[in-house]
């Protein structure tokens, strides 16, 4: 009977732990959430950390410390809160922030779920940038072919696109404007290209061919 009571007490402790709010200190940035949110996605760092299998010791203020970069942690937390599929990164997130976020997302075991095409995008960008530096069609054509084999979904998380273009999907073409590949909107008449000042523009085909700055 003593063993049964001990098991019951342990289960009650676990239940209390699971229904309590959780305070996190991520590299000096403090967040408040629930265990249900943190463990909403299985097979992650959080699911393991808060499984009850490990003895966790909060600090004097009741927060659990994570020695990670907390500047973009709110994106991760919002994804966990809305992991059913409606989460989208803000359009004002820069490429640098995306790369920094990807490092943290990978650490927590969420890269394939939260940023599923990040690795492919980085490889594709590297292939195309190297070919564009060479500046020859001979180098660009195979790079484009290799990039096309990767999965590109330029849309809701693309920082340089304004809101009106966020739902469009662009695919890479073998055409070059101002030394960079041109992208075409799927099922539409819009094109994305780099203008003479190096800025990404979205416009019609005639503007794209001219490489102008009016998008």
mmCIF file of C-alpha atoms in Angstrom:
data_model
loop_
_atom_site.group_PDB
_atom_site.id
_atom_site.type_symbol
_atom_site.label_atom_id
_atom_site.label_comp_id
_atom_site.label_asym_id
_atom_site.label_seq_id
_atom_site.Cartn_x
_atom_site.Cartn_y
_atom_site.Cartn_z
ATOM 1 C CA UNK A 1 0.000 0.000 0.000
ATOM 2 C CA UNK A 2 2.873 2.337 0.769
ATOM 3 C CA UNK A 3 4.179 1.837 -2.774
ATOM 4 C CA UNK A 4 0.746 2.633 -4.180
ATOM 5 C CA UNK A 5 0.501 5.846 -2.173
ATOM 6 C CA UNK A 6 3.986 6.818 -3.280
ATOM 7 C CA UNK A 7 3.053 6.210 -6.913
ATOM 8 C CA UNK A 8 -0.154 8.226 -6.456
ATOM 9 C CA UNK A 9 1.772 11.141 -4.951
ATOM 10 C CA UNK A 10 4.249 11.037 -7.808
ATOM 11 C CA UNK A 11 1.435 11.078 -10.386
ATOM 12 C CA UNK A 12 -0.222 14.030 -8.640
ATOM 13 C CA UNK A 13 3.092 15.861 -8.722
ATOM 14 C CA UNK A 14 3.403 15.202 -12.455
ATOM 15 C CA UNK A 15 -0.201 16.360 -13.029
ATOM 16 C CA UNK A 16 0.432 19.583 -11.103
ATOM 17 C CA UNK A 17 3.613 20.134 -13.066
ATOM 18 C CA UNK A 18 1.827 19.597 -16.373
ATOM 19 C CA UNK A 19 -1.040 21.965 -15.634
ATOM 20 C CA UNK A 20 1.111 24.758 -14.213
ATOM 21 C CA UNK A 21 2.359 27.718 -16.173
ATOM 22 C CA UNK A 22 6.023 27.597 -17.133
ATOM 23 C CA UNK A 23 8.492 30.463 -16.835
ATOM 24 C CA UNK A 24 11.518 30.328 -19.120
ATOM 25 C CA UNK A 25 14.704 32.349 -19.044
ATOM 26 C CA UNK A 26 16.213 32.008 -22.513
ATOM 27 C CA UNK A 27 19.589 33.720 -22.521
ATOM 28 C CA UNK A 28 18.287 36.519 -20.300
ATOM 29 C CA UNK A 29 14.941 36.894 -22.095
ATOM 30 C CA UNK A 30 11.978 35.802 -19.977
ATOM 31 C CA UNK A 31 8.881 34.082 -21.339
ATOM 32 C CA UNK A 32 5.684 32.746 -19.776
ATOM 33 C CA UNK A 33 3.820 29.817 -21.309
ATOM 34 C CA UNK A 34 2.285 26.463 -20.391
ATOM 35 C CA UNK A 35 3.567 22.932 -20.418
ATOM 36 C CA UNK A 36 0.818 22.020 -22.880
ATOM 37 C CA UNK A 37 2.261 24.534 -25.345
ATOM 38 C CA UNK A 38 5.874 23.478 -24.840
ATOM 39 C CA UNK A 39 5.061 19.806 -25.351
ATOM 40 C CA UNK A 40 2.480 20.266 -28.135
ATOM 41 C CA UNK A 41 4.942 18.943 -30.729
ATOM 42 C CA UNK A 42 6.414 15.500 -29.963
ATOM 43 C CA UNK A 43 10.078 14.507 -30.264
ATOM 44 C CA UNK A 44 11.471 17.954 -29.534
ATOM 45 C CA UNK A 45 13.874 19.329 -26.960
ATOM 46 C CA UNK A 46 10.947 20.649 -24.926
ATOM 47 C CA UNK A 47 8.999 17.388 -25.073
ATOM 48 C CA UNK A 48 12.039 15.604 -23.654
ATOM 49 C CA UNK A 49 12.985 18.292 -21.168
ATOM 50 C CA UNK A 50 9.498 18.528 -19.650
ATOM 51 C CA UNK A 51 8.576 14.859 -19.912
ATOM 52 C CA UNK A 52 8.930 14.390 -16.161
ATOM 53 C CA UNK A 53 11.872 12.044 -16.620
ATOM 54 C CA UNK A 54 14.403 14.677 -15.587
ATOM 55 C CA UNK A 55 14.838 16.627 -12.383
ATOM 56 C CA UNK A 56 14.519 20.303 -13.293
ATOM 57 C CA UNK A 57 15.478 23.053 -10.894
ATOM 58 C CA UNK A 58 14.036 26.544 -11.459
ATOM 59 C CA UNK A 59 15.837 29.675 -10.366
ATOM 60 C CA UNK A 60 14.815 31.854 -7.417
ATOM 61 C CA UNK A 61 12.026 33.414 -9.500
ATOM 62 C CA UNK A 62 10.688 30.068 -10.649
ATOM 63 C CA UNK A 63 12.089 30.226 -14.201
ATOM 64 C CA UNK A 64 13.860 27.414 -16.039
ATOM 65 C CA UNK A 65 17.077 28.639 -17.617
ATOM 66 C CA UNK A 66 18.056 27.805 -21.198
ATOM 67 C CA UNK A 67 21.490 28.952 -22.284
ATOM 68 C CA UNK A 68 20.387 29.880 -25.809
ATOM 69 C CA UNK A 69 19.824 33.047 -27.841
ATOM 70 C CA UNK A 70 16.454 34.395 -26.773
ATOM 71 C CA UNK A 71 16.148 37.313 -29.205
ATOM 72 C CA UNK A 72 13.948 35.375 -31.642
ATOM 73 C CA UNK A 73 12.535 32.834 -29.198
ATOM 74 C CA UNK A 74 9.073 34.394 -29.376
ATOM 75 C CA UNK A 75 8.769 33.054 -32.948
ATOM 76 C CA UNK A 76 9.400 29.531 -31.663
ATOM 77 C CA UNK A 77 6.901 29.963 -28.854
ATOM 78 C CA UNK A 78 4.249 31.320 -31.210
ATOM 79 C CA UNK A 79 4.785 28.356 -33.517
ATOM 80 C CA UNK A 80 4.236 25.952 -30.620
ATOM 81 C CA UNK A 81 1.112 27.846 -29.621
ATOM 82 C CA UNK A 82 -0.257 27.554 -33.137
ATOM 83 C CA UNK A 83 1.441 24.429 -34.475
ATOM 84 C CA UNK A 84 -1.700 23.308 -36.316
ATOM 85 C CA UNK A 85 -0.422 25.080 -39.405
ATOM 86 C CA UNK A 86 -1.542 28.718 -39.393
ATOM 87 C CA UNK A 87 1.747 30.090 -38.015
ATOM 88 C CA UNK A 88 3.649 32.384 -40.399
ATOM 89 C CA UNK A 89 6.829 34.341 -39.928
ATOM 90 C CA UNK A 90 6.372 38.084 -40.227
ATOM 91 C CA UNK A 91 7.270 39.553 -43.620
ATOM 92 C CA UNK A 92 9.677 41.995 -41.967
ATOM 93 C CA UNK A 93 11.986 39.214 -40.752
ATOM 94 C CA UNK A 94 15.363 39.722 -42.420
ATOM 95 C CA UNK A 95 17.484 36.988 -44.005
ATOM 96 C CA UNK A 96 19.977 37.393 -41.167
ATOM 97 C CA UNK A 97 17.223 36.868 -38.599
ATOM 98 C CA UNK A 98 15.967 33.822 -40.504
ATOM 99 C CA UNK A 99 19.433 32.263 -40.429
ATOM 100 C CA UNK A 100 19.822 33.028 -36.717
ATOM 101 C CA UNK A 101 16.348 31.651 -36.041
ATOM 102 C CA UNK A 102 17.097 28.490 -38.014
ATOM 103 C CA UNK A 103 20.042 27.720 -35.707
ATOM 104 C CA UNK A 104 17.795 27.952 -32.660
ATOM 105 C CA UNK A 105 14.906 26.099 -34.290
ATOM 106 C CA UNK A 106 17.245 23.241 -35.205
ATOM 107 C CA UNK A 107 18.548 23.046 -31.628
ATOM 108 C CA UNK A 108 15.010 22.646 -30.303
ATOM 109 C CA UNK A 109 14.227 19.944 -32.881
ATOM 110 C CA UNK A 110 11.713 22.020 -34.838
ATOM 111 C CA UNK A 111 13.541 22.858 -38.070
ATOM 112 C CA UNK A 112 11.674 20.339 -40.267
ATOM 113 C CA UNK A 113 8.332 21.533 -38.918
ATOM 114 C CA UNK A 114 8.811 25.272 -38.564
ATOM 115 C CA UNK A 115 11.196 26.040 -41.442
ATOM 116 C CA UNK A 116 10.993 22.918 -43.645
ATOM 117 C CA UNK A 117 12.685 24.421 -46.707
ATOM 118 C CA UNK A 118 15.403 26.478 -45.049
ATOM 119 C CA UNK A 119 18.245 24.092 -45.887
ATOM 120 C CA UNK A 120 17.148 23.793 -49.515
ATOM 121 C CA UNK A 121 16.860 27.568 -49.826
ATOM 122 C CA UNK A 122 20.373 28.101 -48.475
ATOM 123 C CA UNK A 123 21.824 25.535 -50.862
ATOM 124 C CA UNK A 124 19.915 27.017 -53.774
ATOM 125 C CA UNK A 125 21.028 30.547 -52.955
ATOM 126 C CA UNK A 126 24.650 29.438 -52.682
ATOM 127 C CA UNK A 127 24.491 27.675 -56.063
ATOM 128 C CA UNK A 128 22.950 30.664 -57.794
ATOM 129 C CA UNK A 129 25.174 33.257 -56.151
ATOM 130 C CA UNK A 130 28.309 31.351 -57.132
ATOM 131 C CA UNK A 131 27.079 31.029 -60.718
ATOM 132 C CA UNK A 132 26.148 34.715 -60.879
ATOM 133 C CA UNK A 133 29.602 35.711 -59.686
ATOM 134 C CA UNK A 134 31.063 33.710 -62.548
ATOM 135 C CA UNK A 135 28.832 35.765 -64.850
ATOM 136 C CA UNK A 136 28.522 33.229 -67.664
ATOM 137 C CA UNK A 137 25.508 31.361 -69.010
ATOM 138 C CA UNK A 138 27.627 28.203 -69.029
ATOM 139 C CA UNK A 139 27.873 28.421 -65.221
ATOM 140 C CA UNK A 140 24.350 29.676 -64.615
ATOM 141 C CA UNK A 141 22.402 27.028 -66.544
ATOM 142 C CA UNK A 142 23.587 24.014 -64.502
ATOM 143 C CA UNK A 143 23.175 26.016 -61.289
ATOM 144 C CA UNK A 144 19.571 26.805 -62.222
ATOM 145 C CA UNK A 145 18.958 23.145 -63.047
ATOM 146 C CA UNK A 146 20.338 22.098 -59.667
ATOM 147 C CA UNK A 147 18.333 24.775 -57.854
ATOM 148 C CA UNK A 148 15.154 23.652 -59.596
ATOM 149 C CA UNK A 149 15.684 20.189 -58.150
ATOM 150 C CA UNK A 150 15.351 21.736 -54.701
ATOM 151 C CA UNK A 151 12.028 22.691 -53.150
ATOM 152 C CA UNK A 152 11.482 26.454 -53.168
ATOM 153 C CA UNK A 153 8.463 28.017 -51.549
ATOM 154 C CA UNK A 154 8.864 31.763 -51.656
ATOM 155 C CA UNK A 155 5.808 33.218 -49.999
ATOM 156 C CA UNK A 156 4.638 34.102 -46.537
ATOM 157 C CA UNK A 157 8.102 34.124 -44.959
ATOM 158 C CA UNK A 158 9.879 36.109 -47.685
ATOM 159 C CA UNK A 159 11.138 39.313 -46.016
ATOM 160 C CA UNK A 160 11.456 41.538 -49.108
ATOM 161 C CA UNK A 161 7.930 40.905 -50.437
ATOM 162 C CA UNK A 162 5.149 43.295 -49.446
ATOM 163 C CA UNK A 163 1.884 41.912 -48.079
ATOM 164 C CA UNK A 164 0.107 41.939 -51.448
ATOM 165 C CA UNK A 165 2.639 39.445 -52.845
ATOM 166 C CA UNK A 166 3.026 37.215 -49.784
ATOM 167 C CA UNK A 167 0.635 34.509 -50.968
ATOM 168 C CA UNK A 168 2.248 34.106 -54.387
ATOM 169 C CA UNK A 169 4.540 31.189 -55.120
ATOM 170 C CA UNK A 170 7.523 31.899 -57.361
ATOM 171 C CA UNK A 171 9.631 29.407 -59.309
ATOM 172 C CA UNK A 172 13.083 30.041 -60.679
ATOM 173 C CA UNK A 173 13.569 30.440 -64.436
ATOM 174 C CA UNK A 174 16.633 30.232 -66.654
ATOM 175 C CA UNK A 175 16.389 33.941 -67.551
ATOM 176 C CA UNK A 176 18.843 36.448 -66.096
ATOM 177 C CA UNK A 177 18.196 40.118 -65.291
ATOM 178 C CA UNK A 178 21.012 42.367 -64.050
ATOM 179 C CA UNK A 179 23.188 39.327 -63.432
ATOM 180 C CA UNK A 180 20.662 37.486 -61.240
ATOM 181 C CA UNK A 181 18.078 34.774 -62.016
ATOM 182 C CA UNK A 182 14.479 35.815 -62.662
ATOM 183 C CA UNK A 183 11.547 34.202 -60.824
ATOM 184 C CA UNK A 184 8.048 33.756 -62.227
ATOM 185 C CA UNK A 185 4.829 33.664 -60.193
ATOM 186 C CA UNK A 186 3.016 30.358 -60.540
ATOM 187 C CA UNK A 187 -0.159 30.793 -62.573
ATOM 188 C CA UNK A 188 0.260 34.552 -62.874
ATOM 189 C CA UNK A 189 1.811 37.309 -64.917
ATOM 190 C CA UNK A 190 4.183 38.703 -62.302
ATOM 191 C CA UNK A 191 7.932 38.249 -62.182
ATOM 192 C CA UNK A 192 10.506 38.783 -59.469
ATOM 193 C CA UNK A 193 13.960 40.079 -60.334
ATOM 194 C CA UNK A 194 16.852 42.145 -59.007
ATOM 195 C CA UNK A 195 16.923 45.732 -60.280
ATOM 196 C CA UNK A 196 19.938 47.829 -61.270
ATOM 197 C CA UNK A 197 20.446 48.834 -57.622
ATOM 198 C CA UNK A 198 20.435 45.225 -56.416
ATOM 199 C CA UNK A 199 16.970 45.390 -54.846
ATOM 200 C CA UNK A 200 14.412 42.622 -55.373
ATOM 201 C CA UNK A 201 11.391 43.817 -57.373
ATOM 202 C CA UNK A 202 8.069 42.269 -58.405
ATOM 203 C CA UNK A 203 6.490 43.558 -61.598
ATOM 204 C CA UNK A 204 5.217 42.575 -65.043
ATOM 205 C CA UNK A 205 7.329 41.021 -67.779
ATOM 206 C CA UNK A 206 8.102 44.252 -69.632
ATOM 207 C CA UNK A 207 9.511 45.937 -66.528
ATOM 208 C CA UNK A 208 11.400 42.777 -65.681
ATOM 209 C CA UNK A 209 13.030 42.574 -69.098
ATOM 210 C CA UNK A 210 14.135 46.185 -68.768
ATOM 211 C CA UNK A 211 15.414 45.495 -65.257
ATOM 212 C CA UNK A 212 13.839 48.704 -64.061
ATOM 213 C CA UNK A 213 13.286 49.987 -60.532
ATOM 214 C CA UNK A 214 9.516 50.433 -60.809
ATOM 215 C CA UNK A 215 7.822 47.467 -59.095
#
